XYZ file of N, CA, C and O in Angstrom:
792
model
N -10.244 -2.506 -21.418
C -10.442 -1.824 -22.684
C -11.746 -1.028 -22.681
O -11.820 0.027 -23.297
N -12.769 -1.560 -21.968
C -14.032 -0.830 -21.877
C -13.846 0.503 -21.179
O -14.393 1.519 -21.602
N -13.080 0.485 -20.073
C -12.845 1.713 -19.321
C -12.127 2.745 -20.185
O -12.490 3.921 -20.181
N -11.134 2.302 -20.942
C -10.386 3.221 -21.803
C -11.305 3.836 -22.850
O -11.299 5.053 -23.073
N -12.114 3.022 -23.485
C -12.978 3.526 -24.547
C -14.095 4.419 -24.014
O -14.564 5.312 -24.708
N -14.497 4.196 -22.764
C -15.595 4.997 -22.214
C -15.116 6.218 -21.435
O -15.928 7.024 -20.980
N -13.799 6.350 -21.259
C -13.251 7.465 -20.483
C -12.171 8.161 -21.298
O -10.990 7.806 -21.225
N -12.555 9.159 -22.077
C -11.584 9.800 -22.968
C -10.452 10.534 -22.254
O -9.424 10.821 -22.865
N -10.592 10.806 -20.950
C -9.510 11.489 -20.236
C -8.349 10.556 -19.898
O -7.285 11.014 -19.500
N -8.535 9.234 -20.052
C -7.424 8.298 -19.840
C -6.581 8.304 -21.109
O -6.993 7.814 -22.155
N -5.398 8.907 -21.011
C -4.559 9.016 -22.213
C -3.367 8.066 -22.205
O -2.610 8.005 -23.165
N -3.196 7.330 -21.093
C -2.110 6.357 -21.053
C -2.410 5.281 -20.024
O -3.054 5.536 -19.011
N -1.914 4.074 -20.305
C -2.074 2.939 -19.406
C -0.709 2.282 -19.263
O -0.088 1.891 -20.263
N -0.231 2.185 -18.020
C 1.083 1.612 -17.744
C 0.963 0.120 -17.435
O -0.001 -0.317 -16.812
N 1.962 -0.639 -17.850
C 2.005 -2.070 -17.560
C 3.421 -2.593 -17.696
O 4.287 -1.947 -18.310
N 3.649 -3.754 -17.125
C 4.979 -4.347 -17.144
C 5.428 -4.760 -18.533
O 4.638 -5.290 -19.322
N 6.702 -4.535 -18.820
C 7.261 -4.876 -20.122
C 7.185 -6.385 -20.342
O 7.492 -7.178 -19.458
N 6.696 -6.769 -21.499
C 6.647 -8.182 -21.857
C 5.370 -8.898 -21.485
O 5.187 -10.054 -21.855
N 4.456 -8.228 -20.743
C 3.214 -8.902 -20.369
C 2.178 -8.887 -21.491
O 1.258 -9.693 -21.491
N 2.320 -7.968 -22.437
C 1.397 -7.924 -23.570
C -0.044 -7.657 -23.165
O -0.973 -8.221 -23.751
N -0.242 -6.801 -22.166
C -1.591 -6.503 -21.689
C -2.328 -5.653 -22.724
O -1.835 -4.598 -23.129
N -3.510 -6.109 -23.161
C -4.283 -5.296 -24.101
C -4.590 -3.926 -23.491
O -4.949 -3.831 -22.322
N -4.411 -2.895 -24.253
C -4.694 -1.548 -23.773
C -3.506 -0.837 -23.174
O -3.542 0.367 -22.949
N -2.420 -1.560 -22.889
C -1.227 -0.926 -22.318
C -0.582 -0.034 -23.373
O -0.267 -0.479 -24.477
N -0.379 1.223 -23.010
C 0.245 2.161 -23.942
C 1.692 2.480 -23.577
O 2.442 2.971 -24.411
N 2.067 2.222 -22.327
C 3.411 2.537 -21.855
C 3.942 1.361 -21.026
O 3.521 1.167 -19.887
N 4.863 0.584 -21.606
C 5.467 -0.518 -20.854
C 6.584 0.032 -19.962
O 7.363 0.885 -20.383
N 6.632 -0.479 -18.733
C 7.629 -0.016 -17.763
C 8.387 -1.208 -17.196
O 7.923 -2.347 -17.260
N 9.560 -0.928 -16.635
C 10.376 -1.973 -16.024
C 11.088 -1.404 -14.807
O 10.821 -0.253 -14.405
N 11.986 -2.156 -14.205
C 12.632 -1.743 -12.967
C 13.299 -0.384 -13.109
O 14.078 -0.161 -14.040
N 12.976 0.514 -12.190
C 13.581 1.838 -12.203
C 12.852 2.864 -13.045
O 13.188 4.054 -12.979
N 11.868 2.453 -13.831
C 11.073 3.428 -14.585
C 10.360 4.345 -13.603
O 9.985 3.922 -12.501
N 10.169 5.582 -13.999
C 9.428 6.539 -13.174
C 8.442 7.292 -14.053
O 8.661 7.451 -15.256
N 7.361 7.740 -13.434
C 6.403 8.597 -14.138
C 5.590 9.369 -13.116
O 5.622 9.074 -11.914
N 4.896 10.385 -13.585
C 4.034 11.204 -12.742
C 2.576 10.884 -13.022
O 2.187 10.631 -14.163
N 1.766 10.921 -11.970
C 0.313 10.923 -12.130
C -0.116 12.326 -11.733
O 0.127 12.761 -10.594
N -0.709 13.036 -12.665
C -0.997 14.441 -12.421
C 0.298 15.216 -12.334
O 1.294 14.861 -12.951
N 0.278 16.278 -11.536
C 1.453 17.142 -11.445
C 2.382 16.767 -10.300
O 3.545 17.162 -10.301
N 1.876 15.986 -9.314
C 2.664 15.825 -8.095
C 2.882 14.395 -7.622
O 3.685 14.157 -6.729
N 2.178 13.417 -8.154
C 2.278 12.055 -7.636
C 3.377 11.305 -8.369
O 3.256 11.016 -9.556
N 4.452 11.002 -7.632
C 5.618 10.326 -8.211
C 5.488 8.812 -8.073
O 5.207 8.307 -6.993
N 5.728 8.109 -9.168
C 5.639 6.650 -9.181
C 6.970 6.079 -9.666
O 7.486 6.483 -10.708
N 7.509 5.139 -8.874
C 8.700 4.387 -9.270
C 8.286 2.935 -9.456
O 7.438 2.424 -8.729
N 8.894 2.275 -10.424
C 8.515 0.905 -10.770
C 9.521 -0.093 -10.206
O 10.733 0.098 -10.322
N 8.979 -1.157 -9.590
C 9.789 -2.295 -9.152
C 9.421 -3.468 -10.057
O 8.257 -3.881 -10.100
N 10.382 -3.985 -10.788
C 10.139 -5.128 -11.672
C 10.145 -6.389 -10.814
O 11.152 -6.722 -10.180
N 9.016 -7.093 -10.767
C 8.858 -8.250 -9.883
C 8.269 -9.439 -10.646
O 7.194 -9.936 -10.307
N 8.944 -9.904 -11.679
C 8.390 -11.018 -12.456
C 8.308 -12.301 -11.622
O 9.181 -12.571 -10.814
N 7.251 -13.027 -11.820
C 7.044 -14.363 -11.272
C 5.605 -14.753 -11.567
O 5.364 -15.643 -12.354
N 4.651 -14.053 -10.957
C 3.246 -14.365 -11.215
C 2.960 -14.246 -12.709
O 2.265 -15.062 -13.294
N 3.516 -13.193 -13.315
C 3.567 -13.058 -14.779
C 4.982 -12.626 -15.138
O 5.711 -12.106 -14.295
N 5.349 -12.796 -16.401
C 6.732 -12.498 -16.799
C 7.065 -11.015 -16.752
O 8.234 -10.641 -16.653
N 6.056 -10.154 -16.805
C 6.327 -8.717 -16.773
C 5.754 -8.027 -15.552
O 5.590 -6.806 -15.549
N 5.462 -8.786 -14.502
C 4.810 -8.203 -13.319
C 5.632 -7.071 -12.735
O 6.849 -7.164 -12.620
N 4.953 -5.991 -12.378
C 5.600 -4.855 -11.726
C 4.797 -4.435 -10.504
O 3.594 -4.693 -10.412
N 5.481 -3.777 -9.573
C 4.850 -3.121 -8.437
C 5.122 -1.623 -8.581
O 6.128 -1.228 -9.159
N 4.221 -0.830 -8.038
C 4.355 0.622 -8.142
C 4.574 1.227 -6.756
O 3.750 1.050 -5.857
N 5.688 1.924 -6.599
C 6.042 2.592 -5.345
C 5.713 4.069 -5.514
O 6.283 4.756 -6.371
N 4.771 4.561 -4.719
C 4.186 5.878 -4.943
C 4.538 6.837 -3.812
O 4.272 6.555 -2.633
N 5.127 7.957 -4.190
C 5.447 9.046 -3.259
C 6.232 8.581 -2.027
O 6.053 9.120 -0.928
N 7.067 7.581 -2.201
C 7.901 7.061 -1.102
C 7.087 6.711 0.139
O 7.595 6.780 1.261
N 5.814 6.325 -0.065
C 4.954 6.043 1.086
C 4.032 4.848 0.872
O 3.545 4.260 1.838
N 3.758 4.489 -0.369
C 2.799 3.431 -0.686
C 3.391 2.521 -1.764
O 4.043 3.001 -2.690
N 3.133 1.218 -1.648
C 3.511 0.301 -2.721
C 2.294 -0.537 -3.085
O 1.574 -1.029 -2.214
N 2.042 -0.626 -4.377
C 0.950 -1.426 -4.919
C 1.571 -2.706 -5.458
O 2.312 -2.679 -6.441
N 1.291 -3.835 -4.778
C 2.039 -5.063 -5.025
C 1.341 -6.058 -5.944
O 1.890 -7.123 -6.220
N 0.159 -5.747 -6.421
C -0.503 -6.596 -7.405
C -0.624 -8.035 -6.962
O -1.211 -8.343 -5.927
N -0.024 -8.949 -7.735
C -0.097 -10.389 -7.470
C 1.208 -10.953 -6.912
O 1.474 -12.150 -7.037
N 2.021 -10.099 -6.293
C 3.270 -10.576 -5.690
C 3.073 -10.797 -4.200
O 3.020 -11.919 -3.731
N 2.943 -9.733 -3.454
C 2.805 -9.822 -1.999
C 1.357 -9.529 -1.622
O 0.792 -8.522 -2.043
N 0.753 -10.439 -0.835
C -0.575 -10.229 -0.268
C -0.421 -10.053 1.241
O 0.645 -10.298 1.801
N -1.501 -9.668 1.921
C -1.458 -9.591 3.378
C -1.222 -11.005 3.908
O -2.027 -11.906 3.681
N -0.075 -11.213 4.529
C 0.348 -12.519 5.068
C 0.411 -13.621 4.013
O 0.278 -14.798 4.328
N 0.635 -13.253 2.767
C 0.695 -14.268 1.715
C 1.464 -13.797 0.498
O 2.115 -12.747 0.499
N 1.363 -14.609 -0.557
C 2.051 -14.317 -1.819
C 1.211 -14.864 -2.961
O 0.431 -15.799 -2.783
N 1.400 -14.285 -4.130
C 0.717 -14.783 -5.314
C 1.294 -16.114 -5.776
O 2.395 -16.511 -5.379
N 0.543 -16.799 -6.614
C 1.048 -18.033 -7.221
C 2.217 -17.705 -8.136
O 2.304 -16.616 -8.691
N 3.097 -18.663 -8.321
C 4.290 -18.432 -9.136
C 3.968 -18.496 -10.627
O 4.693 -17.927 -11.438
N 2.929 -19.196 -11.004
C 2.499 -19.299 -12.407
C 3.674 -19.555 -13.346
O 4.270 -20.606 -13.322
N 4.023 -18.566 -14.173
C 5.091 -18.749 -15.170
C 6.484 -18.570 -14.579
O 7.473 -18.767 -15.272
N 6.552 -18.172 -13.295
C 7.838 -17.846 -12.708
C 8.442 -18.958 -11.869
O 7.973 -20.092 -11.868
N 9.480 -18.590 -11.140
C 10.252 -19.546 -10.345
C 10.325 -19.076 -8.893
O 10.134 -17.878 -8.604
N 10.625 -19.994 -7.978
C 10.839 -19.576 -6.590
C 11.931 -18.508 -6.450
O 11.816 -17.602 -5.628
N 12.966 -18.613 -7.257
C 14.032 -17.608 -7.198
C 13.494 -16.225 -7.556
O 13.832 -15.232 -6.905
N 12.635 -16.156 -8.568
C 12.061 -14.859 -8.938
C 11.199 -14.286 -7.820
O 11.247 -13.088 -7.537
N 10.403 -15.149 -7.167
C 9.564 -14.643 -6.076
C 10.418 -14.205 -4.904
O 10.126 -13.187 -4.262
N 11.488 -14.931 -4.630
C 12.409 -14.533 -3.563
C 13.004 -13.162 -3.870
O 13.055 -12.275 -3.010
N 13.449 -12.970 -5.108
C 14.020 -11.678 -5.506
C 12.981 -10.571 -5.423
O 13.284 -9.446 -5.002
N 11.743 -10.874 -5.812
C 10.676 -9.875 -5.756
C 10.406 -9.460 -4.308
O 10.294 -8.262 -3.996
N 10.298 -10.458 -3.418
C 10.069 -10.141 -2.000
C 11.234 -9.347 -1.432
O 11.027 -8.387 -0.685
N 12.458 -9.737 -1.761
C 13.627 -9.003 -1.262
C 13.557 -7.534 -1.673
O 13.850 -6.639 -0.875
N 13.150 -7.304 -2.891
C 13.065 -5.935 -3.410
C 11.998 -5.137 -2.652
O 12.230 -3.999 -2.220
N 10.839 -5.740 -2.468
C 9.733 -5.055 -1.785
C 10.074 -4.823 -0.308
O 9.815 -3.748 0.249
N 10.674 -5.823 0.333
C 10.953 -5.727 1.770
C 12.078 -4.763 2.107
O 12.295 -4.449 3.286
N 12.782 -4.247 1.096
C 13.790 -3.215 1.336
C 13.157 -1.848 1.552
O 13.828 -0.917 2.019
N 11.879 -1.710 1.217
C 11.195 -0.434 1.424
C 11.050 -0.182 2.924
O 11.071 -1.121 3.720
N 10.882 1.075 3.338
C 10.745 1.370 4.773
C 9.574 0.604 5.407
O 8.544 0.385 4.768
N 9.756 0.216 6.660
C 8.725 -0.550 7.367
C 7.385 0.176 7.412
O 6.334 -0.462 7.490
N 7.409 1.492 7.377
C 6.168 2.275 7.462
C 5.404 2.334 6.139
O 4.278 2.850 6.092
N 5.978 1.817 5.065
C 5.331 1.871 3.743
C 3.988 1.155 3.771
O 3.887 0.012 4.204
N 2.945 1.831 3.307
C 1.631 1.208 3.156
C 1.652 0.266 1.959
O 2.134 0.639 0.884
N 1.124 -0.940 2.146
C 1.109 -1.958 1.099
C -0.338 -2.180 0.659
O -1.187 -2.586 1.450
N -0.585 -1.909 -0.620
C -1.904 -2.085 -1.223
C -1.817 -3.298 -2.147
O -1.121 -3.278 -3.145
N -2.505 -4.372 -1.760
C -2.368 -5.650 -2.453
C -3.444 -5.816 -3.523
O -4.469 -5.136 -3.498
N -3.213 -6.752 -4.439
C -4.135 -6.962 -5.551
C -5.362 -7.783 -5.202
O -6.389 -7.687 -5.862
N -5.271 -8.616 -4.153
C -6.391 -9.476 -3.751
C -6.422 -9.564 -2.237
O -5.377 -9.571 -1.586
N -7.610 -9.677 -1.679
C -7.748 -9.770 -0.224
C -8.120 -11.199 0.173
O -9.269 -11.609 0.097
N -7.081 -11.943 0.589
C -7.252 -13.308 1.092
C -6.742 -13.384 2.531
O -6.193 -14.397 2.959
N -6.900 -12.309 3.282
C -6.171 -12.137 4.536
C -6.459 -13.229 5.563
O -5.520 -13.802 6.135
N -7.730 -13.523 5.844
C -8.034 -14.506 6.899
C -7.449 -15.877 6.547
O -6.831 -16.533 7.389
N -7.609 -16.285 5.297
C -7.071 -17.585 4.878
C -5.540 -17.579 4.941
O -4.922 -18.546 5.400
N -4.926 -16.487 4.482
C -3.469 -16.398 4.550
C -2.970 -16.432 5.996
O -1.960 -17.075 6.299
N -3.676 -15.735 6.886
C -3.274 -15.721 8.291
C -3.446 -17.100 8.925
O -2.637 -17.503 9.774
N -4.485 -17.822 8.518
C -4.680 -19.177 9.044
C -3.515 -20.068 8.640
O -2.995 -20.842 9.468
N -3.069 -19.958 7.381
C -1.898 -20.741 6.977
C -0.651 -20.274 7.728
O 0.166 -21.094 8.157
N -0.501 -18.964 7.897
C 0.669 -18.447 8.621
C 0.716 -19.020 10.036
O 1.794 -19.357 10.543
N -0.442 -19.167 10.678
C -0.498 -19.792 12.012
C -0.098 -21.264 11.955
O 0.556 -21.769 12.857
N -0.474 -21.937 10.887
C -0.085 -23.333 10.692
C 1.431 -23.435 10.499
O 2.083 -24.320 11.055
N 1.978 -22.504 9.735
C 3.412 -22.493 9.440
C 4.227 -22.128 10.682
O 5.272 -22.723 10.941
N 3.736 -21.153 11.441
C 4.438 -20.668 12.636
C 3.478 -20.680 13.831
O 2.987 -19.636 14.255
N 3.186 -21.840 14.390
C 2.161 -21.936 15.433
C 2.487 -21.187 16.724
O 1.581 -20.925 17.521
N 3.732 -20.813 16.932
C 4.099 -20.103 18.162
C 4.267 -18.601 17.961
O 4.702 -17.904 18.878
N 3.916 -18.095 16.781
C 4.053 -16.664 16.500
C 2.793 -15.943 16.989
O 1.731 -16.013 16.359
N 2.918 -15.249 18.122
C 1.763 -14.570 18.726
C 1.248 -13.434 17.865
O 0.040 -13.151 17.849
N 2.127 -12.764 17.132
C 1.688 -11.666 16.262
C 0.762 -12.180 15.156
O -0.215 -11.533 14.794
N 1.073 -13.354 14.627
C 0.230 -13.928 13.580
C -1.124 -14.330 14.160
O -2.164 -14.115 13.529
N -1.140 -14.870 15.364
C -2.418 -15.232 15.999
C -3.292 -13.996 16.181
O -4.505 -14.028 15.915
N -2.685 -12.904 16.633
C -3.439 -11.652 16.804
C -3.954 -11.152 15.456
O -5.078 -10.666 15.348
N -3.120 -11.287 14.433
C -3.522 -10.809 13.117
C -4.675 -11.634 12.554
O -5.577 -11.089 11.924
N -4.660 -12.932 12.780
C -5.766 -13.774 12.323
C -7.064 -13.353 13.010
O -8.095 -13.209 12.344
N -7.021 -13.147 14.321
C -8.224 -12.705 15.049
C -8.696 -11.361 14.512
O -9.911 -11.141 14.318
N -7.763 -10.449 14.252
C -8.101 -9.132 13.706
C -8.745 -9.280 12.334
O -9.765 -8.643 12.048
N -8.160 -10.110 11.467
C -8.697 -10.282 10.110
C -10.116 -10.845 10.162
O -10.996 -10.399 9.414
N -10.352 -11.798 11.040
C -11.704 -12.363 11.168
C -12.687 -11.314 11.666
O -13.832 -11.261 11.210
N -12.248 -10.467 12.596
C -13.145 -9.439 13.136
C -13.464 -8.363 12.107
O -14.549 -7.791 12.116
N -12.535 -8.089 11.225
C -12.739 -7.064 10.187
C -13.618 -7.574 9.059
O -14.442 -6.836 8.534
N -13.410 -8.818 8.672
C -14.143 -9.370 7.535
C -13.615 -8.839 6.213
O -13.071 -7.733 6.134
N -13.775 -9.624 5.183
C -13.312 -9.248 3.844
C -14.257 -8.234 3.215
O -15.476 -8.303 3.397
N -13.703 -7.306 2.487
C -14.532 -6.351 1.731
C -15.464 -7.107 0.793
O -16.615 -6.731 0.598
N -14.977 -8.215 0.226
C -15.768 -9.002 -0.723
C -17.026 -9.576 -0.089
O -17.994 -9.872 -0.782
N -16.987 -9.762 1.234
C -18.135 -10.335 1.941
C -18.895 -9.264 2.734
O -19.660 -9.582 3.629
N -18.652 -7.996 2.405
C -19.357 -6.909 3.076
C -18.709 -6.424 4.355
O -19.286 -5.607 5.075
N -17.500 -6.909 4.654
C -16.793 -6.484 5.861
C -16.049 -5.174 5.659
O -16.146 -4.527 4.607
N -15.284 -4.811 6.672
C -14.530 -3.548 6.618
C -13.212 -3.680 5.867
O -12.619 -2.689 5.474
N -12.735 -4.897 5.689
C -11.509 -5.099 4.926
C -10.251 -5.012 5.763
O -10.267 -4.546 6.909
N -9.154 -5.457 5.175
C -7.883 -5.588 5.890
C -6.721 -4.906 5.156
O -5.563 -5.168 5.454
N -7.035 -4.054 4.216
C -6.014 -3.411 3.392
C -6.099 -1.908 3.645
O -7.208 -1.368 3.724
N -4.968 -1.202 3.799
C -3.602 -1.654 3.534
C -2.966 -2.347 4.736
O -3.473 -2.298 5.842
N -1.829 -2.966 4.454
C -0.937 -3.456 5.486
C 0.305 -2.564 5.424
O 0.285 -1.532 4.763
N 1.353 -2.941 6.114
C 2.628 -2.218 6.008
C 3.757 -3.223 5.811
O 3.606 -4.414 6.114
N 4.865 -2.727 5.335
C 6.043 -3.582 5.186
C 6.432 -4.176 6.539
O 6.732 -5.369 6.652
N 6.401 -3.373 7.589
C 6.762 -3.862 8.912
C 5.866 -4.996 9.385
O 6.347 -5.985 9.949
N 4.555 -4.867 9.142
C 3.628 -5.930 9.548
C 3.876 -7.202 8.750
O 3.763 -8.314 9.278
N 4.212 -7.062 7.476
C 4.491 -8.258 6.668
C 5.758 -8.963 7.141
O 5.827 -10.185 7.161
N 6.738 -8.201 7.551
C 7.962 -8.814 8.080
C 7.677 -9.615 9.349
O 8.370 -10.582 9.655
N 6.640 -9.227 10.081
C 6.298 -9.905 11.333
C 5.338 -11.070 11.140
O 5.332 -11.998 11.953
N 4.518 -11.038 10.069
C 3.387 -11.975 9.977
C 3.233 -12.707 8.648
O 2.258 -13.441 8.475
N 4.127 -12.528 7.719
C 3.980 -13.159 6.405
C 5.067 -14.221 6.227
O 6.249 -13.894 6.123
N 4.692 -15.511 6.194
C 5.731 -16.548 6.095
C 6.597 -16.433 4.843
O 7.765 -16.816 4.865
N 6.054 -15.870 3.758
C 6.842 -15.692 2.537
C 7.886 -14.589 2.715
O 8.883 -14.560 2.010
N 7.640 -13.686 3.656
C 8.587 -12.614 3.969
C 9.543 -13.033 5.088
O 10.437 -12.276 5.446
N 9.350 -14.234 5.624
C 10.089 -14.678 6.805
C 10.889 -15.957 6.543
O 11.166 -16.724 7.450
N 11.296 -16.157 5.291
C 11.987 -17.405 4.947
C 13.358 -17.532 5.612
O 13.928 -18.618 5.627
N 13.864 -16.436 6.194
C 15.150 -16.481 6.892
C 14.977 -16.528 8.409
O 15.958 -16.472 9.146
N 13.736 -16.616 8.879
C 13.442 -16.683 10.313
C 13.401 -18.157 10.725
O 12.861 -19.002 10.011
N 13.959 -18.450 11.885
C 14.143 -19.840 12.302
C 12.851 -20.657 12.275
O 12.853 -21.805 11.828
N 11.739 -20.091 12.728
C 10.492 -20.865 12.778
C 10.025 -21.270 11.383
O 9.519 -22.381 11.188
N 10.221 -20.418 10.389
C 9.854 -20.771 9.013
C 10.877 -21.743 8.438
O 10.513 -22.684 7.711
N 12.131 -21.565 8.785
C 13.159 -22.505 8.341
C 12.873 -23.910 8.892
O 13.035 -24.901 8.182
N 12.405 -23.986 10.124
C 12.046 -25.282 10.704
C 10.849 -25.891 9.983
O 10.799 -27.100 9.766
N 9.894 -25.050 9.592
C 8.735 -25.528 8.823
C 9.199 -26.155 7.510
O 8.673 -27.181 7.073
N 10.207 -25.548 6.886
C 10.705 -26.014 5.587
C 11.555 -27.280 5.708
O 11.698 -28.020 4.740
N 12.140 -27.515 6.866
C 13.052 -28.637 7.013
C 14.457 -28.244 6.595
O 14.700 -27.096 6.208
N 15.398 -29.170 6.649
C 16.791 -28.844 6.337
C 16.931 -28.273 4.923
O 16.611 -28.944 3.948
N 17.351 -27.026 4.843
C 17.449 -26.373 3.528
C 18.224 -25.072 3.679
O 17.782 -24.169 4.391
N 19.356 -24.973 3.007
C 20.164 -23.754 3.073
C 19.818 -22.742 1.992
O 20.152 -21.566 2.110
N 19.149 -23.177 0.943
C 18.870 -22.319 -0.206
C 17.598 -21.499 0.026
O 16.526 -22.055 0.237
N 17.711 -20.184 -0.016
C 16.565 -19.303 0.253
C 15.432 -19.511 -0.752
O 14.255 -19.515 -0.391
N 15.763 -19.665 -2.022
C 14.733 -19.866 -3.047
C 14.007 -21.193 -2.849
O 12.794 -21.292 -3.087
N 14.727 -22.193 -2.385
C 14.090 -23.477 -2.092
C 13.146 -23.332 -0.901
O 12.058 -23.924 -0.893
N 13.519 -22.529 0.082
C 12.599 -22.289 1.203
C 11.345 -21.568 0.716
O 10.237 -21.878 1.156
N 11.504 -20.619 -0.194
C 10.333 -19.943 -0.771
C 9.438 -20.975 -1.457
O 8.207 -20.957 -1.304
N 10.034 -21.900 -2.201
C 9.260 -22.946 -2.880
C 8.536 -23.825 -1.864
O 7.357 -24.178 -2.049
N 9.223 -24.151 -0.783
C 8.635 -25.028 0.217
C 7.494 -24.357 0.975
O 6.503 -25.004 1.321
N 7.606 -23.053 1.216
C 6.492 -22.338 1.849
C 5.302 -22.304 0.896
O 4.159 -22.553 1.295
N 5.557 -22.039 -0.392
C 4.473 -22.041 -1.384
C 3.824 -23.424 -1.476
O 2.590 -23.549 -1.489
N 4.663 -24.463 -1.521
C 4.137 -25.835 -1.573
C 3.352 -26.151 -0.307
O 2.278 -26.771 -0.351
N 3.877 -25.702 0.830
C 3.187 -25.919 2.093
C 1.813 -25.288 2.099
O 0.832 -25.894 2.545
N 1.729 -24.076 1.565
C 0.423 -23.400 1.527
C -0.514 -24.110 0.561
O -1.700 -24.301 0.857
N -0.007 -24.503 -0.592
C -0.851 -25.209 -1.569
C -1.359 -26.536 -1.006
O -2.544 -26.857 -1.130
N -0.467 -27.301 -0.377
C -0.858 -28.589 0.208
C -1.869 -28.382 1.334
O -2.853 -29.114 1.444
N -1.615 -27.387 2.180
C -2.519 -27.049 3.283
C -3.915 -26.700 2.732
O -4.927 -27.142 3.244
N -3.938 -25.907 1.646
C -5.207 -25.526 1.041
C -5.958 -26.715 0.460
O -7.183 -26.814 0.595
N -5.212 -27.642 -0.158
C -5.856 -28.851 -0.725
C -6.455 -29.745 0.364
O -7.395 -30.468 0.117
N -5.879 -29.659 1.574
C -6.412 -30.451 2.690
C -7.559 -29.704 3.391
O -8.018 -30.139 4.441
N -7.983 -28.597 2.821
C -9.064 -27.832 3.434
C -8.609 -26.952 4.580
O -9.368 -26.626 5.488
N -7.349 -26.528 4.530
C -6.834 -25.647 5.566
C -6.574 -26.349 6.883
O -6.852 -25.819 7.947
N -6.004 -27.572 6.791
C -5.712 -28.346 8.011
C -4.281 -28.838 7.993
O -3.712 -29.055 6.972
């Protein structure tokens, strides 16, 4: 609200329908489109789970801003949502072209990659990504940062994007339901974090 009041050129603020965000002037949902300036095309992906009105923005068929849904090698907390909603959200995002740049809402890359290695200890791509993330350092700690990623890299290194891959299925144990596997990966990460990443 401070930014809006101090910047008179901001004439609209977009947000997900039903989230009730203060300052939102235009609520959007799945399939909504709008322009930024004269040429920047934005399409909306409705991805409720972290919040009931969470949306992602797909920009110029080249970039997706995933907010609190998909992180580099991770996922947001489910909060008010369900594993089924997060599964549907990931399915929607992962349908985008592999070359799509992914701009995430939070940078937890090294920690997420460490859990991904725990989940899939034989995945060499994840091991390389963890080493890369450590070498880059987080922007929050004065490093060079690890964002953006791409859809293709997430398909290779994000356990939440790999719930149908045998190594993640083995991590989850006997389970045919995709949404239950999403829940088990989330639970696995939460439990791993409570143990101090061990």
